[in-house]
Amino acid sequence: KALLEHSGKLKPSYGNILAIEPTGWTFSKVSSLQEIRPKYNRDGVKIYGIPYSEHSSYLELQRFVQFVKPGKIIPTVNVGNPASRAKMNQIFEEWGRGTSKVQKKNNQTSISSWACQ
């Protein structure tokens, strides 16, 4: 309902809204991208449920953000103080520029420097 209201405010500049609802509870037997269908598709509003794991690796999150290219990211972890928030924003900016430094340790991908406490 809120997206429909919001879409009315954006007309005539924008005629459609694409919403991505990340959820750990979305499940479907999809074997290709062509089979993905929106869970809601009316009046210029499309909502896709996209499965994700709350335990995605750093590299998975980075690649997702670089593929989707969101205009804004609002982090919900590691934001307890200004230094941590600044570090998160720096990482997101690096992802946007494609300059993020990723290190491999014990076959695991990790953030190269995470020292904000």
XYZ file of N, CA and C in Angstrom:
351
model
N 0.828 -1.188 0.000
C 0.000 0.000 0.000
C 0.879 1.261 0.000
N 1.940 1.253 0.808
C 2.826 2.413 0.882
C 3.530 2.651 -0.452
N 3.918 1.571 -1.148
C 4.577 1.740 -2.440
C 3.625 2.332 -3.474
N 2.371 1.928 -3.437
C 1.379 2.512 -4.352
C 1.214 4.006 -4.090
N 1.156 4.375 -2.825
C 1.051 5.794 -2.469
C 2.290 6.553 -2.941
N 3.463 5.950 -2.723
C 4.716 6.588 -3.120
C 4.789 6.734 -4.642
N 4.325 5.726 -5.362
C 4.378 5.792 -6.818
C 3.524 6.941 -7.339
N 2.403 7.237 -6.673
C 1.568 8.363 -7.069
C 2.306 9.688 -6.953
N 3.177 9.804 -5.957
C 3.948 11.032 -5.756
C 5.036 11.204 -6.822
N 5.467 10.109 -7.432
C 6.571 10.151 -8.392
C 6.112 10.375 -9.829
N 4.817 10.234 -10.077
C 4.309 10.420 -11.435
C 4.256 11.898 -11.755
N 4.500 12.334 -12.947
C 4.735 11.550 -14.157
C 6.214 11.239 -14.404
N 7.107 11.674 -13.509
C 8.542 11.441 -13.729
C 8.874 9.955 -13.814
N 8.227 9.159 -12.957
C 8.463 7.717 -12.946
C 7.123 7.001 -12.994
N 7.047 5.988 -13.828
C 5.798 5.256 -13.962
C 5.789 3.922 -13.255
N 6.953 3.458 -12.812
C 7.050 2.141 -12.200
C 7.943 2.178 -10.965
N 7.661 1.275 -10.049
C 8.512 1.068 -8.874
C 8.888 -0.401 -8.844
N 10.172 -0.665 -8.676
C 10.671 -2.021 -8.510
C 11.164 -2.142 -7.080
N 10.547 -3.022 -6.316
C 10.943 -3.231 -4.925
C 11.552 -4.619 -4.782
N 12.636 -4.678 -4.034
C 13.282 -5.959 -3.736
C 13.128 -6.196 -2.253
N 12.493 -7.297 -1.917
C 12.253 -7.651 -0.524
C 13.189 -8.804 -0.154
N 14.365 -8.475 0.394
C 15.263 -9.553 0.785
C 14.702 -10.281 1.997
N 14.713 -11.574 1.928
C 14.174 -12.354 3.026
C 14.860 -13.709 3.100
N 15.040 -14.177 4.280
C 15.575 -15.517 4.482
C 14.494 -16.580 4.356
N 13.249 -16.154 4.152
C 12.125 -17.098 4.128
C 11.551 -17.321 2.741
N 12.087 -16.645 1.730
C 11.600 -16.857 0.369
C 12.169 -18.153 -0.157
N 11.314 -19.000 -0.670
C 11.777 -20.252 -1.235
C 10.978 -20.553 -2.483
N 11.670 -20.877 -3.525
C 10.999 -21.325 -4.741
C 11.963 -22.215 -5.496
N 11.398 -23.059 -6.303
C 12.224 -23.955 -7.107
C 12.452 -23.305 -8.464
N 13.408 -22.397 -8.498
C 13.739 -21.664 -9.706
C 15.103 -22.131 -10.171
N 15.182 -22.499 -11.444
C 16.465 -22.977 -11.948
C 17.145 -21.985 -12.879
N 16.454 -20.883 -13.244
C 17.089 -19.872 -14.088
C 16.478 -18.505 -13.793
N 17.191 -17.455 -14.165
C 16.712 -16.095 -13.938
C 15.408 -15.822 -14.678
N 15.215 -16.463 -15.822
C 14.002 -16.252 -16.608
C 12.748 -16.744 -15.887
N 12.904 -17.612 -14.900
C 11.762 -18.158 -14.161
C 11.344 -17.293 -12.971
N 12.133 -16.297 -12.621
C 11.815 -15.457 -11.469
C 10.623 -14.568 -11.806
N 9.630 -14.581 -10.936
C 8.423 -13.782 -11.122
C 8.191 -12.910 -9.894
N 7.633 -11.709 -10.088
C 7.349 -10.867 -8.926
C 6.250 -11.463 -8.063
N 6.342 -11.237 -6.758
C 5.288 -11.713 -5.858
C 4.114 -10.748 -5.846
N 4.345 -9.535 -6.356
C 3.286 -8.536 -6.499
C 3.576 -7.768 -7.780
N 2.547 -7.551 -8.616
C 2.754 -6.856 -9.884
C 1.445 -6.195 -10.302
N 1.197 -4.992 -9.765
C -0.026 -4.251 -10.084
C 0.242 -2.758 -10.068
N -0.451 -2.040 -10.917
C -0.450 -0.574 -10.914
C 0.953 0.034 -10.935
N 1.857 -0.579 -11.697
C 3.207 -0.035 -11.820
C 4.142 -0.370 -10.677
N 3.713 -1.230 -9.756
C 4.556 -1.634 -8.629
C 4.845 -3.126 -8.750
N 6.124 -3.467 -8.768
C 6.552 -4.872 -8.776
C 7.379 -5.124 -7.535
N 7.077 -6.210 -6.842
C 7.842 -6.604 -5.661
C 8.379 -8.009 -5.884
N 9.691 -8.140 -5.779
C 10.340 -9.446 -5.896
C 10.843 -9.869 -4.524
N 10.544 -11.079 -4.118
C 11.133 -11.668 -2.920
C 12.435 -12.334 -3.319
N 13.521 -11.901 -2.725
C 14.847 -12.419 -3.060
C 15.412 -13.137 -1.834
N 15.676 -14.433 -1.951
C 16.233 -15.146 -0.793
C 17.661 -14.707 -0.510
N 17.986 -14.642 0.745
C 19.350 -14.330 1.155
C 19.613 -15.010 2.487
N 20.848 -15.068 2.816
C 21.243 -15.612 4.103
C 21.735 -14.460 4.959
N 21.329 -14.447 6.207
C 21.846 -13.423 7.112
C 23.328 -13.629 7.374
N 23.859 -14.696 6.861
C 25.259 -15.023 7.082
C 26.028 -15.028 5.770
N 25.644 -14.141 4.848
C 26.355 -14.048 3.578
C 27.795 -13.632 3.836
N 28.674 -14.111 2.982
C 30.073 -13.733 3.118
C 30.258 -12.290 2.662
N 31.361 -11.714 3.039
C 31.706 -10.357 2.631
C 31.684 -10.248 1.110
N 32.291 -11.213 0.438
C 32.374 -11.180 -1.016
C 30.985 -11.295 -1.657
N 30.113 -12.138 -1.108
C 28.748 -12.242 -1.633
C 28.006 -10.913 -1.510
N 28.121 -10.260 -0.363
C 27.466 -8.970 -0.166
C 28.034 -7.926 -1.124
N 29.352 -7.904 -1.258
C 30.000 -6.949 -2.153
C 29.520 -7.144 -3.591
N 29.508 -8.373 -4.055
C 29.095 -8.634 -5.438
C 27.622 -8.294 -5.655
N 26.783 -8.570 -4.663
C 25.366 -8.232 -4.767
C 25.200 -6.716 -4.907
N 25.867 -5.959 -4.055
C 25.762 -4.501 -4.098
C 26.300 -3.966 -5.427
N 27.397 -4.519 -5.905
C 27.962 -4.047 -7.167
C 27.068 -4.398 -8.356
N 26.318 -5.484 -8.256
C 25.411 -5.874 -9.332
C 24.148 -5.018 -9.321
N 23.560 -4.813 -8.143
C 22.309 -4.082 -8.016
C 22.517 -2.570 -8.128
N 23.672 -2.083 -7.658
C 24.010 -0.655 -7.675
C 22.937 0.201 -6.987
N 22.668 -0.070 -5.715
C 21.646 0.734 -5.034
C 22.101 2.182 -4.861
N 21.141 3.087 -4.831
C 21.452 4.489 -4.629
C 21.828 4.804 -3.200
N 21.345 3.991 -2.265
C 21.622 4.227 -0.848
C 21.620 2.892 -0.113
N 22.554 2.734 0.804
C 22.614 1.544 1.657
C 22.517 2.015 3.099
N 21.620 1.407 3.848
C 21.478 1.739 5.265
C 21.924 0.526 6.071
N 23.140 0.560 6.616
C 23.623 -0.591 7.377
C 22.885 -0.727 8.712
N 22.766 -1.957 9.159
C 22.097 -2.217 10.443
C 23.010 -2.916 11.434
N 24.259 -3.170 11.054
C 25.238 -3.758 11.969
C 26.508 -2.922 11.924
N 27.299 -3.020 12.958
C 28.565 -2.281 13.070
C 28.351 -0.776 12.919
N 27.298 -0.257 13.537
C 27.003 1.175 13.447
C 26.863 1.797 14.835
N 27.481 1.176 15.826
C 27.322 1.617 17.210
C 28.041 2.897 17.575
N 28.974 3.347 16.730
C 29.671 4.599 17.021
C 30.049 5.274 15.703
N 30.392 6.551 15.753
C 30.705 7.285 14.509
C 31.833 6.651 13.691
N 32.856 6.125 14.337
C 33.976 5.526 13.602
C 33.519 4.291 12.826
N 32.684 3.453 13.445
C 32.170 2.267 12.757
C 31.270 2.657 11.590
N 30.416 3.661 11.803
C 29.538 4.114 10.721
C 30.358 4.663 9.555
N 31.396 5.419 9.869
C 32.256 5.971 8.823
C 32.952 4.850 8.049
N 33.405 3.825 8.756
C 34.069 2.697 8.095
C 33.104 1.963 7.178
N 31.863 1.753 7.651
C 30.859 1.086 6.816
C 30.616 1.908 5.548
N 30.451 3.218 5.691
C 30.211 4.066 4.527
C 31.396 4.058 3.570
N 32.606 4.015 4.115
C 33.806 3.939 3.276
C 33.803 2.639 2.466
N 33.455 1.552 3.104
C 33.405 0.258 2.413
C 32.385 0.300 1.286
N 31.189 0.838 1.566
C 30.159 0.906 0.533
C 30.606 1.777 -0.639
N 31.290 2.884 -0.341
C 31.804 3.741 -1.408
C 32.843 3.008 -2.245
N 33.709 2.233 -1.592
C 34.712 1.448 -2.311
C 34.033 0.421 -3.216
N 32.990 -0.209 -2.716
C 32.251 -1.170 -3.535
C 31.701 -0.479 -4.771
N 31.161 0.725 -4.595
C 30.597 1.469 -5.717
C 31.637 1.824 -6.764
N 32.856 2.108 -6.309
C 33.949 2.439 -7.229
C 34.662 1.192 -7.743
N 34.397 0.052 -7.127
C 35.093 -1.167 -7.523
C 36.514 -1.231 -7.016
N 36.797 -0.530 -5.885
C 38.163 -0.478 -5.366
C 38.322 -1.189 -4.033
N 37.349 -1.986 -3.639
C 37.405 -2.646 -2.341
C 38.546 -3.652 -2.290
N 39.271 -3.641 -1.171
C 40.365 -4.586 -0.974
C 39.853 -5.768 -0.178
N 39.965 -6.946 -0.760
C 39.499 -8.162 -0.112
C 40.685 -9.091 0.051
N 40.832 -9.658 1.237
C 41.926 -10.576 1.505
C 41.363 -11.972 1.729
N 42.172 -12.980 1.387
C 41.811 -14.368 1.656
C 42.654 -14.857 2.827
N 41.995 -15.401 3.834
C 42.677 -15.986 4.978
C 42.043 -17.336 5.237
N 42.846 -18.367 5.247
C 42.339 -19.722 5.484
C 41.168 -20.042 4.571
N 41.293 -19.645 3.292
C 40.267 -19.903 2.293
C 38.964 -19.162 2.570
N 38.995 -18.130 3.433
C 37.822 -17.319 3.748
C 38.080 -15.896 3.271
N 37.074 -15.257 2.714
C 37.190 -13.874 2.300
C 36.831 -12.990 3.476
N 37.635 -11.936 3.716
C 37.391 -11.073 4.846
C 37.670 -9.613 4.494
N 37.161 -8.717 5.293
C 37.446 -7.300 5.120
C 38.900 -7.080 5.486
N 39.610 -6.291 4.672
C 41.048 -6.131 4.864
C 41.392 -5.410 6.157
N 40.569 -4.466 6.586
C 40.874 -3.783 7.843
C 39.582 -3.380 8.526
N 39.271 -4.041 9.584
C 38.054 -3.760 10.350
C 38.477 -3.559 11.787
N 38.813 -2.313 12.136
C 39.348 -2.076 13.476
C 38.567 -1.013 14.233
N 37.362 -0.715 13.797
C 36.555 0.301 14.492
C 35.739 -0.366 15.583
N 35.959 0.011 16.792
C 35.203 -0.563 17.915
C 34.431 0.497 18.625
